[in-house]
Coordinates of C-alpha atoms in Angstrom, one line a residue:
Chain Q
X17 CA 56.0 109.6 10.5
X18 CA 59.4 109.3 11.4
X19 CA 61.2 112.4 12.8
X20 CA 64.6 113.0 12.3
X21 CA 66.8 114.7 15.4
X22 CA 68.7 117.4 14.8
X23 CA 72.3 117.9 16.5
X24 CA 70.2 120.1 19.6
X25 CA 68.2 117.4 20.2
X26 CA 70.5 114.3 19.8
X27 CA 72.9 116.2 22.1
X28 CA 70.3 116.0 24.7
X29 CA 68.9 112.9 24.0
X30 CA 72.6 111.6 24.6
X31 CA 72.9 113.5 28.2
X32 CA 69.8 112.1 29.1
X33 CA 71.1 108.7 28.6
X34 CA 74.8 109.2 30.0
X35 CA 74.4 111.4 32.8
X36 CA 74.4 109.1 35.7
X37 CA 71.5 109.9 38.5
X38 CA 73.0 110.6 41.4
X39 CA 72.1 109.2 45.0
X40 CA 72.1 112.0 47.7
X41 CA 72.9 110.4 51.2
X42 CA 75.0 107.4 50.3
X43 CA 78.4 109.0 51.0
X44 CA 80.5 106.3 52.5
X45 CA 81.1 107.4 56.5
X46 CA 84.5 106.4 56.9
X47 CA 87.5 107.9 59.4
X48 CA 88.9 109.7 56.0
X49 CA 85.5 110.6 55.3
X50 CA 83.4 111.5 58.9
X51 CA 80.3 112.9 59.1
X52 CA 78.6 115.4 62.1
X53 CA 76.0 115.2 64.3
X54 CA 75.1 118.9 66.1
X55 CA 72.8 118.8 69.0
X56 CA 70.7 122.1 69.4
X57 CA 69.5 122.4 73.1
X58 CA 66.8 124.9 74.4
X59 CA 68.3 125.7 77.6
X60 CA 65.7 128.4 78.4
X61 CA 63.7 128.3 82.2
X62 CA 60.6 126.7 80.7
X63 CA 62.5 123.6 80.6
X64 CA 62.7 123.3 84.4
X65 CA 59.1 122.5 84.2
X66 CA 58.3 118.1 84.5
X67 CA 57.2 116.0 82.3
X68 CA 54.1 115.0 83.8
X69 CA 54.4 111.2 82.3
X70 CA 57.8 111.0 83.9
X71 CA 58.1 113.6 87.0
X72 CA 61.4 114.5 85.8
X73 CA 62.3 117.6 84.5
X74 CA 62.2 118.3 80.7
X75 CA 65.8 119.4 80.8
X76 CA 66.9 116.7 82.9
X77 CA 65.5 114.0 80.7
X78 CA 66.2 116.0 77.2
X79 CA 70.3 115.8 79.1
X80 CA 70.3 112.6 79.7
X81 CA 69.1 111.1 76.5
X82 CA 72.0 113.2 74.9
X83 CA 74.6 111.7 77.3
X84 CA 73.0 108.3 76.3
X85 CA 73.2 108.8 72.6
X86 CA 77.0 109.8 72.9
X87 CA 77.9 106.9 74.5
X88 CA 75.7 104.4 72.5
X89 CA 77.6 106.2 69.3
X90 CA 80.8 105.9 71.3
X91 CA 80.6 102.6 71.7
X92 CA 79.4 101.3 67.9
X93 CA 82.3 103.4 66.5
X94 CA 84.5 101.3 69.4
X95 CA 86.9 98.7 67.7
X96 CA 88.9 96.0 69.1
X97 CA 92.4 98.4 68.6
X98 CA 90.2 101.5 69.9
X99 CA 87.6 104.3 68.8
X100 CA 86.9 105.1 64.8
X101 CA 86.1 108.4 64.5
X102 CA 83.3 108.2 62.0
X103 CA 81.8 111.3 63.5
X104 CA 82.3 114.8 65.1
X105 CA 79.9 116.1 67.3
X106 CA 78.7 119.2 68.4
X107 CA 76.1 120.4 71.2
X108 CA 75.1 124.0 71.7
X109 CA 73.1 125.1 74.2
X110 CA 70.9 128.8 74.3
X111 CA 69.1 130.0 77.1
X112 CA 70.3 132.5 80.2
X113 CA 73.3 132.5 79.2
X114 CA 73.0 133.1 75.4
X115 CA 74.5 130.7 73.1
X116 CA 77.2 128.2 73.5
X117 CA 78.9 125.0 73.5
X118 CA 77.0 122.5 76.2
X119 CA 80.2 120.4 76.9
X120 CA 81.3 120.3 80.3
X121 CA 84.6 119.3 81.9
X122 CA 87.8 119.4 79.2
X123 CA 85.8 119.5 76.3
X124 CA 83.8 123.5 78.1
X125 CA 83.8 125.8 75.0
X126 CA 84.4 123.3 72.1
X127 CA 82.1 123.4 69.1
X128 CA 82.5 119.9 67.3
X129 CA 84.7 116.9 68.7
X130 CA 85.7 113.9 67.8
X131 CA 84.4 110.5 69.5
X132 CA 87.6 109.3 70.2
X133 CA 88.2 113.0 72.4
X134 CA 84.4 112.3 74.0
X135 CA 85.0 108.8 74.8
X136 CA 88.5 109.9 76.4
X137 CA 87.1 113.3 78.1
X138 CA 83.3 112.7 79.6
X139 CA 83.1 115.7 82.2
X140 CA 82.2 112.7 84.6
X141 CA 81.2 109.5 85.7
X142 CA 77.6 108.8 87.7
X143 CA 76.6 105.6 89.3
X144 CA 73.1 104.6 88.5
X145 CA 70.3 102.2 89.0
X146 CA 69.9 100.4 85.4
X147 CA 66.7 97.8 84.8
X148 CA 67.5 95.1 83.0
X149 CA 66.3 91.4 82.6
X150 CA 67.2 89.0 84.8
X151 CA 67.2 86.3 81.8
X152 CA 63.6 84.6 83.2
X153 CA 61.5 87.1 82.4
X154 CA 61.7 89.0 85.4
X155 CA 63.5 92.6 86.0
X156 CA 66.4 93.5 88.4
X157 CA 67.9 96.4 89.4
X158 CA 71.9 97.1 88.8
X159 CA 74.5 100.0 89.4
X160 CA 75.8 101.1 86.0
X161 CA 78.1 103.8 85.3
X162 CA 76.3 106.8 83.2
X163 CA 78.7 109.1 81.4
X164 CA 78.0 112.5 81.4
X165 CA 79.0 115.2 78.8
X166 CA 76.7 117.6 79.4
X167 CA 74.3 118.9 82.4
X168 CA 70.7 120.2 82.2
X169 CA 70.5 123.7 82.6
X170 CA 67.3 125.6 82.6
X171 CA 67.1 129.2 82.7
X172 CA 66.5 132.8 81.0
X173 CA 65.1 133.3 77.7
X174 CA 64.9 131.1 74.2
X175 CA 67.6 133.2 71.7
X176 CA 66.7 130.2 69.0
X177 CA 67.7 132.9 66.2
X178 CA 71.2 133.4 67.7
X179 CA 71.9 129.6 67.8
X180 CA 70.9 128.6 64.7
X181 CA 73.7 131.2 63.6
X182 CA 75.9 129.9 65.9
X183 CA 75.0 126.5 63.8
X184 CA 75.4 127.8 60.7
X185 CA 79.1 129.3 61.7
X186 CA 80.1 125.8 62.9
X187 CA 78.5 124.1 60.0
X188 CA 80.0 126.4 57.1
X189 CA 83.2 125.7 58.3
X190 CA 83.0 122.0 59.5
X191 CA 81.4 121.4 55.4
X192 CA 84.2 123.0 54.0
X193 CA 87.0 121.2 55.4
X194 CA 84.7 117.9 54.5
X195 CA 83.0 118.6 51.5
X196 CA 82.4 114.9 49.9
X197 CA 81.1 114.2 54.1
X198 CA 77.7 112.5 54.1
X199 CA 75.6 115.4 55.6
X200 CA 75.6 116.4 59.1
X201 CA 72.3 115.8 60.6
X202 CA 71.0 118.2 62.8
X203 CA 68.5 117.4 66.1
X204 CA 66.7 120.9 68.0
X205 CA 65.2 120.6 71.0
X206 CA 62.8 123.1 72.4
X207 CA 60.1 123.4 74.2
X208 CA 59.3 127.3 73.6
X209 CA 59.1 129.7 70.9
X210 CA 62.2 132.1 69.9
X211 CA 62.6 135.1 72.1
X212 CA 65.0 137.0 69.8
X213 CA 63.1 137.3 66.5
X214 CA 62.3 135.3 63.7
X215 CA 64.6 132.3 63.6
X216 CA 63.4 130.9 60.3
X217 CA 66.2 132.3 58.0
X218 CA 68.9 130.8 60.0
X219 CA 67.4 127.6 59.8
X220 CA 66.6 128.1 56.0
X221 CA 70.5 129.1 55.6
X222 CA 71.1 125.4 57.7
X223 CA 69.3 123.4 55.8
X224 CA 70.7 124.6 52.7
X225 CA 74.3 124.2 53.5
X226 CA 75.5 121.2 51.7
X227 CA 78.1 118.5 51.1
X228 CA 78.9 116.8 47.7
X229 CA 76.0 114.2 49.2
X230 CA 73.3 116.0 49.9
X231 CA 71.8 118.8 52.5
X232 CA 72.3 119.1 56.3
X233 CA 69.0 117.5 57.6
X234 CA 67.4 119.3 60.4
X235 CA 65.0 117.7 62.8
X236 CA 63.0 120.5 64.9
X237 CA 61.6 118.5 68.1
X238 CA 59.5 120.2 70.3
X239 CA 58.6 119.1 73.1
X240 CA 55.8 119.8 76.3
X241 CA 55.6 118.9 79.7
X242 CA 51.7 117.4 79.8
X243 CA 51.3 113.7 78.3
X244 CA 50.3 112.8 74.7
X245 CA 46.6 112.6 76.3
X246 CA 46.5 115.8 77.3
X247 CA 47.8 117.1 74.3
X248 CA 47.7 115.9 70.9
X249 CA 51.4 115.2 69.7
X250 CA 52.4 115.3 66.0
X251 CA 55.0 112.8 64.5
X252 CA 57.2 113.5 61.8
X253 CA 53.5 114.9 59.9
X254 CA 53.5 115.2 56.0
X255 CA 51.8 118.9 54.5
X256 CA 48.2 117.5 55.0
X257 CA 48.8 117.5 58.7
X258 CA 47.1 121.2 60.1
X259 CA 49.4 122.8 62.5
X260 CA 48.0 124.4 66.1
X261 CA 49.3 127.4 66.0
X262 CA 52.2 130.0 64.7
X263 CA 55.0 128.3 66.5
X264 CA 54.4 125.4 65.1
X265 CA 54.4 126.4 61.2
X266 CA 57.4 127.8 61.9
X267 CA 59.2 124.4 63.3
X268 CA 57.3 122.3 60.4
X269 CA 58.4 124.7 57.6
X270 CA 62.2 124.9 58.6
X271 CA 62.7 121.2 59.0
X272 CA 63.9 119.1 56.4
X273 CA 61.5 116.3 54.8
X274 CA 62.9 113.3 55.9
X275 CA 65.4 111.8 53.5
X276 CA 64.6 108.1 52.3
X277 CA 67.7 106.7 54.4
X278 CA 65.9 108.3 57.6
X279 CA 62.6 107.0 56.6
X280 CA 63.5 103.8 56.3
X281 CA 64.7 103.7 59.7
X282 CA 61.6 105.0 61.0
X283 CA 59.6 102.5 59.2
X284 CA 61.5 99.6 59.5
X285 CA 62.7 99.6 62.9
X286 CA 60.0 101.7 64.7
X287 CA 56.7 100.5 62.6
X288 CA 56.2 104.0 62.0
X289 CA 53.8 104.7 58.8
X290 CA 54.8 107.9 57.3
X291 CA 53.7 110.0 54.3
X292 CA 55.9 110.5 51.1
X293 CA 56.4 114.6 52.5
X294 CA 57.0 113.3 56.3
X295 CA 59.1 116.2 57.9
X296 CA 62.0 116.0 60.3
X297 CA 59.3 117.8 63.1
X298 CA 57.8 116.7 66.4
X299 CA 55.4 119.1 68.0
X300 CA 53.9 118.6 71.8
X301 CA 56.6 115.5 72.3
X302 CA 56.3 113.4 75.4
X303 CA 59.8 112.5 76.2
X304 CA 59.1 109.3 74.5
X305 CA 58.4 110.9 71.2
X306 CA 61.6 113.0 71.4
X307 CA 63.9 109.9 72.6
X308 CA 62.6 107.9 69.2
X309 CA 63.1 111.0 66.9
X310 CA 66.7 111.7 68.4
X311 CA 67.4 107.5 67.7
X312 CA 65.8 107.9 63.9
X313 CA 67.9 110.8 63.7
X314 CA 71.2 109.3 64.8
X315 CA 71.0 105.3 64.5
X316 CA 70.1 106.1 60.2
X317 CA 73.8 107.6 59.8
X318 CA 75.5 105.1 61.7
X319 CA 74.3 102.2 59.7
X320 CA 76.3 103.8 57.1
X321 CA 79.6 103.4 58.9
X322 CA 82.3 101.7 56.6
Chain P
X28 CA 91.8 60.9 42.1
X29 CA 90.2 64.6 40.8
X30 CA 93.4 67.0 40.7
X31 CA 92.9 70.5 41.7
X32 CA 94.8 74.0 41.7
X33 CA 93.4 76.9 44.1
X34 CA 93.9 80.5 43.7
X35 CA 92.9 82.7 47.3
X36 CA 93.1 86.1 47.6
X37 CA 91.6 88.9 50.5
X38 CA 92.0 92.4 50.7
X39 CA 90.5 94.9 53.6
X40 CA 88.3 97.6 52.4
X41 CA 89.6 100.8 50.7
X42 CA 90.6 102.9 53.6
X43 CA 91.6 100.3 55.9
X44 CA 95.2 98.8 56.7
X45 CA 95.8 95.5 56.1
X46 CA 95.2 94.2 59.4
X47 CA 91.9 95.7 59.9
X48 CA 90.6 93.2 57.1
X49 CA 88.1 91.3 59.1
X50 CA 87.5 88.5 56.0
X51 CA 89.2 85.1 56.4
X52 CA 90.0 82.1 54.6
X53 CA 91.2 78.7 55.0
X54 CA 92.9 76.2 53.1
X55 CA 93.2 72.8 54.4
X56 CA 94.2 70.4 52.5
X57 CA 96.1 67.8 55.2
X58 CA 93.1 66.6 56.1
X59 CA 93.4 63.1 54.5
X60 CA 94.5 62.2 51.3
X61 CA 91.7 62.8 49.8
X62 CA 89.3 64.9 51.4
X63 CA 90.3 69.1 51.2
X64 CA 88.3 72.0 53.1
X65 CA 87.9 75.6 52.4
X66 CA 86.2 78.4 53.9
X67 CA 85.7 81.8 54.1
X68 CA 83.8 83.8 56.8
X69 CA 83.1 87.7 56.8
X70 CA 83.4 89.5 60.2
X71 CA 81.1 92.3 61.1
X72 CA 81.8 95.8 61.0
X73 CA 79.3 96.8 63.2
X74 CA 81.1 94.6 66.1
X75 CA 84.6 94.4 67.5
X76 CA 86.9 90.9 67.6
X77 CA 85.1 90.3 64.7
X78 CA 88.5 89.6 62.6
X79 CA 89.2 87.3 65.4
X80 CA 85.7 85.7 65.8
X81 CA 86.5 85.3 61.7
X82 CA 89.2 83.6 62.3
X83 CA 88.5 81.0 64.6
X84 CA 85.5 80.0 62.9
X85 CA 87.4 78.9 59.6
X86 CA 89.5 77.3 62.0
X87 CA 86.9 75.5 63.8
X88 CA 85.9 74.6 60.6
X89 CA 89.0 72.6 59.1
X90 CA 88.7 70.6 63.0
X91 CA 85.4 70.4 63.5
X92 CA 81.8 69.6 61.8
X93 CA 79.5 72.1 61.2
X94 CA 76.3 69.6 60.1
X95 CA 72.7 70.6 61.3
X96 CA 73.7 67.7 64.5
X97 CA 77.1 69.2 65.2
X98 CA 76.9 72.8 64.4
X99 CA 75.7 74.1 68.1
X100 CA 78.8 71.9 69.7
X101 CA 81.2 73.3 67.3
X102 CA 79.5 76.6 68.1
X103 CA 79.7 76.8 71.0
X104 CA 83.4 75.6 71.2
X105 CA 84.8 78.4 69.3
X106 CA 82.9 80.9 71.2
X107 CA 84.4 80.1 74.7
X108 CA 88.0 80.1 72.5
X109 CA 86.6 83.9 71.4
X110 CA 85.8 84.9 74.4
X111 CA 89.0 83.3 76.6
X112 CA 90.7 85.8 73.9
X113 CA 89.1 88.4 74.4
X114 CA 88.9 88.5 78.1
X115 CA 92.9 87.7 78.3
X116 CA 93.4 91.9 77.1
X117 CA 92.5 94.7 78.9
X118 CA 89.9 96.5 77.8
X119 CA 88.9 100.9 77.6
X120 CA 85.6 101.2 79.0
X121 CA 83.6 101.4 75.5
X122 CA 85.5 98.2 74.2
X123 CA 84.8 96.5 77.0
X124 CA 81.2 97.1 76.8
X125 CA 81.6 96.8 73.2
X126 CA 82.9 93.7 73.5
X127 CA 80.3 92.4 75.8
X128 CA 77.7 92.6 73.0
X129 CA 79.7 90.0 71.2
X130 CA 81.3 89.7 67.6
X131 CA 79.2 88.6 64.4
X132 CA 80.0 87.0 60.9
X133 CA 78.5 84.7 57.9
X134 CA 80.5 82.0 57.1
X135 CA 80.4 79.3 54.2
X136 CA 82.6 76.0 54.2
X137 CA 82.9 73.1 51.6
X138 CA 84.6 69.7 52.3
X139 CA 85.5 68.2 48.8
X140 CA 85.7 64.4 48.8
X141 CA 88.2 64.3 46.0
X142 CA 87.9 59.8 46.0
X143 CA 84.0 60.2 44.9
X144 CA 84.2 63.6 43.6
X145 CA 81.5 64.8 45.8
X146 CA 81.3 67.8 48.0
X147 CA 79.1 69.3 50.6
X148 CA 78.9 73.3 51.7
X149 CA 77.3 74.8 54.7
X150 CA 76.8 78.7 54.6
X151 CA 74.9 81.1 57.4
X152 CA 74.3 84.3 55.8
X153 CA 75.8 86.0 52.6
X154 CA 79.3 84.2 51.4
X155 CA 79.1 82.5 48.4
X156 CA 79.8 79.0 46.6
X157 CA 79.4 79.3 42.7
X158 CA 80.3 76.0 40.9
X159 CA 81.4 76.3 37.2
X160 CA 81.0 74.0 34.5
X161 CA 81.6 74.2 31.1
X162 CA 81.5 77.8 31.3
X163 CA 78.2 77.7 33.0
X164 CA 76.7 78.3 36.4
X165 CA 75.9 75.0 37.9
X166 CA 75.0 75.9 41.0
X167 CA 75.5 79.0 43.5
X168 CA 74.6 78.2 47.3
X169 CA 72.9 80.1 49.2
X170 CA 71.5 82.9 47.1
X171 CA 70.4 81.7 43.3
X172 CA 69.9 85.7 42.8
X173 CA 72.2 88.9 42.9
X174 CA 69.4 90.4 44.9
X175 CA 68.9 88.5 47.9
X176 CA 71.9 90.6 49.3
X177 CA 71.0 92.8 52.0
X178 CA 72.1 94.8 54.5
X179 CA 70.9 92.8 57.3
X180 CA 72.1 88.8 56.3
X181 CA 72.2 86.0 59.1
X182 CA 75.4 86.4 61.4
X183 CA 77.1 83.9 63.3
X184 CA 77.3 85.4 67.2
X185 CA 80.1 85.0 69.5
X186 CA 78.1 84.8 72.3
X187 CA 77.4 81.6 73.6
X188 CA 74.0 82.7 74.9
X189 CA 73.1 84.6 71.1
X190 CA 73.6 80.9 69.3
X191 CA 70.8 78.9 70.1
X192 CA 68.9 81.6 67.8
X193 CA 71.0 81.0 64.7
X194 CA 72.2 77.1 64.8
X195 CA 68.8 76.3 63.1
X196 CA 69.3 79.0 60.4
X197 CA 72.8 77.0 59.2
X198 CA 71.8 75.7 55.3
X199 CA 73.5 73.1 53.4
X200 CA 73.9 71.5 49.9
X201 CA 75.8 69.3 48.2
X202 CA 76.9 68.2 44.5
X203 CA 79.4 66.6 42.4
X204 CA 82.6 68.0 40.7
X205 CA 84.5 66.7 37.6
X206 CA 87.6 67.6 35.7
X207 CA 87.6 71.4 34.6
X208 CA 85.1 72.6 36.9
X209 CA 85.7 75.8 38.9
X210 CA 84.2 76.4 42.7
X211 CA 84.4 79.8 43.5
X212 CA 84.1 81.2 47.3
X213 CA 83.5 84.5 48.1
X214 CA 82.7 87.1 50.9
X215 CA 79.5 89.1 49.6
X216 CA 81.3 92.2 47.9
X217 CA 83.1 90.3 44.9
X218 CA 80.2 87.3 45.0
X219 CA 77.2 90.4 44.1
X220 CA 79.8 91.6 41.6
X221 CA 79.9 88.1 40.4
X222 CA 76.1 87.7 39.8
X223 CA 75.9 90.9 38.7
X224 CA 78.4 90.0 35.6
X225 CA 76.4 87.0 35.1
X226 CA 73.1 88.2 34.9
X227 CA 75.0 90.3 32.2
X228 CA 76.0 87.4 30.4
X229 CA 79.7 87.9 31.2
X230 CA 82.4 85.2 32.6
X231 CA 83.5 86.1 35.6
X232 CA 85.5 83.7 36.7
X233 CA 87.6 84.0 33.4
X234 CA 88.0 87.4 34.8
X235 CA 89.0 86.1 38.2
X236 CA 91.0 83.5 37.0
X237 CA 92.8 86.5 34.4
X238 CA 93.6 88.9 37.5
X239 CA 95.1 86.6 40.4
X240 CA 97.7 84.2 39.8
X241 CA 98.9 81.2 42.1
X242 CA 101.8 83.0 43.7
X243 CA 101.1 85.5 46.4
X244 CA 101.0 88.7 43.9
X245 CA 97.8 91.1 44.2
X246 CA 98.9 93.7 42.2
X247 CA 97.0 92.9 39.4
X248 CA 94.0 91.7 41.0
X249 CA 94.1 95.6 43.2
X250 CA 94.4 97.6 40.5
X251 CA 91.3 96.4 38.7
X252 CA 89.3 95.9 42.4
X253 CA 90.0 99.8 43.0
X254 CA 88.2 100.7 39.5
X255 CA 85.5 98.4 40.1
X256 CA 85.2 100.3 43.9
X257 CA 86.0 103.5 41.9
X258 CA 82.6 102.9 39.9
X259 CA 80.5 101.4 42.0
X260 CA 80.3 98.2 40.6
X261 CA 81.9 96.5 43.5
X262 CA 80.8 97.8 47.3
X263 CA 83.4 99.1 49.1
X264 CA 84.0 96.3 51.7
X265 CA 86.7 93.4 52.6
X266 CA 87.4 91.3 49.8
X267 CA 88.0 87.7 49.8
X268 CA 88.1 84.8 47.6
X269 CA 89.5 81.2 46.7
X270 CA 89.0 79.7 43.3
X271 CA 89.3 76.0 43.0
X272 CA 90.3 74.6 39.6
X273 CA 89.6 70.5 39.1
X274 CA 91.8 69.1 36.7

């Protein structure tokens, strides 16, 4: 039997067919068009403590890895005639102190700035050992300069609610003034649970601020000072995963489900097998783990650069 | 001896000045009497100097030979020229280690031997050679398929100690042209666009021909480049081409 439409039905028939599907996260990232990264430090006392794998401490390492990721984007948005700003960052810090910027040096107090500002204004310049290859499979030892941006500081309390509104505040505004932006991805750092109340409507307010592309992605990393043997660590887990404690529900339920374009990443470049439902969460994190969830995190936006 | 008009044109990326358009081109047709080269090469965004490391290699390629025996010589050559270059300017600290990581581009040349009315084409990673007949696709060299493109295609490094890895991955072909046919060379943008119209059935170098003209206008060909962009039917990325007509 044949069934003839009427006009309600061919009308939708037809904006089934026309209506393009849209791709969220494939804004190009351009110096008209930038997008964000926003670092969220826990600056609290606990992360004085070492990483037993490394004998450093946790704030030390989570610092430096930071300062390394700025300069690593620094340097792929570098051009021959000088620095694209493809990105803005941002880095706020809670802990003692309650919430603020982490910059150091002429960038103290700023919220999000531009590479071309961060390659110009590092707070300052270390000398370090570097390993590297000495071409016949051996390893040597050379003096490289480390730029630093930001210092480890552990101490006082973990006000997590207060900076994920401090987030959201320099997020709103940042998506408004780029609304067509491909979404700024945001990477949390803690080793501790919130000290000032139930952070978990902040971070739902985050992750639903949008641009024209898509949501801002959250990543909740959490981190603890005893090795991966000690403890059992949990990698970007999908919804079958079961969670240790409270804490830990919190951080998986707030952070995004990793967008294809991160997955992809993840997958192809660090043989990671994840589910369809993976989410943007780390829980127990050697410093290892946290260094290749900051990378997924960052090195899947730049590959968009145009 | 086979006649031939050519038609170039290359265009940076929406958003990007002129100069920032890393594509180039060559035309070279003082060779000898009868022998003409043309190539184009693609310069990687992810690196810096990579217009220049663009550059030289179409250069390298109207002076020098770029066969399986020849290619790590030539290489290697244009490499120390990139790097005299880019050592000779003073360098911020990020573009100096930028710079130390080396510049990267694909690259396809063709040397027509218009006496025999043969030619031969060597390509490392995504530019493309499409040869036209009677309204047909003869041949397209490297990819036969629209999608073989990928984010990720072989790239010719600047750095003399990165090229041992890649002068095994340069690939050749060859054929012969008559009267009427069309070669087309193009950086990856316009080439997917062009597989893309033909596995539509369309002509797209009637299209091509249509929009440039021999002169050095670009209007026309802009205009219709920004809808295409506009649509997404073309990526947004450096833009060049030459089309080779035999008559």
């Amino acid at each position: 039997m044949i069934h003839i439409l009427n006009i309600i039905e061919f009308e939708n028939l037809l904006n089934c067919i026309i209506i393009p599907i849209y791709m969220a996260y494939t804004a190009e990232i351009s110096r008209s068009n930038p997008s964000c990264f926003l670092f969220i430090i826990d600056q609290s006392g606990s992360m004085a403590d070492k990483y037993v794998s490394i004998g450093i401490p946790k704030a030390q390492a989570v610092s430096d890895v930071i300062n390394k990721i700025i300069n690593q984007i620094v340097i792929k948005c570098a051009k021959s005639e000088g620095i694209r700003d493809y990105y803005h960052i941002g880095i706020i810090g809670y802990g003692s102190g309650g919430v603020s910027s982490a910059f150091k040096g002429e960038l103290a107090g700023r919220d999000l700035v531009k590479i071309s500002e961060l390659s110009e204004h590092p707070a300052r310049i270390e000398d370090r050992i570097k390993k590297m290859s000495d071409g016949m499979g051996g390893i040597i030892e050379a003096k490289a300069k480390f730029r630093v941006w930001i210092d480890p500081i552990a101490d006082g309390g973990t006000p997590m609610t207060a900076a994920f509104k401090k987030a959201n505040t320099v997020l709103s505004s940042w998506l408004q003034e780029h609304p067509n932006s491909f979404p700024p991805v945001v990477i949390h750092v803690t080793d501790g649970e919130t000290t000032d109340g139930d952070p978990s409507i902040e971070m739902a307010h985050l992750t639903n601020l949008s641009s024209s592309d898509g949501n801002v992605v959250l990543f909740n990393l959490h981190t603890n000072a005893r090795t991966q043997s000690q403890l059992s660590a949990l990698t970007f887990p999908g919804s079958e995963t079961l969670l240790p404690d409270q804490n830990a529900q919190l951080l998986y339920n707030t952070a995004s489900t990793l967008p294809d374009f991160i997955k992809r990443v993840a997958e192809n470049e660090f043989q990671l097998q994840l589910t369809s439902d993976a989410k943007a969460f780390v829980m127990n994190g050697d410093i290892d783990v946290i260094v290749t969830a900051i990378e997924i995190g960052t090195r899947s936006g730049l590959q968009l650069m145009r | 001896m086979l006649g031939y008009n050519c038609r170039y044109i290359s265009l940076p990326k929406r958003g990007n000045a002129i100069k920032e358009n890393e594509d180039n081109l060559i035309i070279a047709t003082d060779i000898k009497d009868s022998v003409i080269k043309f190539a184009v090469a693609d310069g990687a965004t992810e690196s810096s100097f990579s217009k220049e490391w663009s550059c030289l290699l179409v250069s390298y390629f109207k002076d020098y030979s770029f066969d399986k025996l020849h290619f790590e010589q030539t290489l290697k050559m244009a490499a120390a020229s990139w790097q005299s270059r880019v050592d000779s300017i003073s360098l911020p600290w990020y573009a100096e280690l930028k710079a130390e990581m080396g510049a990267h581009a694909t690259f396809l040349g063709i040397t027509i031997d218009r006496e025999n009315n043969l030619y031969e084409a060597w390509s490392i990673g995504d530019c493309m050679l499409f040869h036209i007949r009677d309204n047909k696709l003869l041949q397209s060299f490297p990819f036969t398929r629209a999608d073989a493109f990928s984010n990720t295609p072989d790239l010719i490094p600047s750095k003399w100690q990165d090229i041992n890895k890649i002068t095994q991955k340069i690939v050749s072909t060859e054929g012969s042209v008559m009267s009427q046919d069309h070669l087309i060379l193009a950086t990856d943008a316009i080439a997917a666009w062009i597989f893309k119209e033909i596995e539509q059935a369309g002509i797209p170098w009637n299209v091509l021909t249509a929009l440039t003209d021999e002169g050095e206008n670009t209007d026309k060909f802009e205009e219709w480049l920004e809808q295409e962009r506009n649509t997404r039917q073309i990526k947004n990325d450096d833009v060049t081409l030459i089309l080779i007509n035999f008559t």
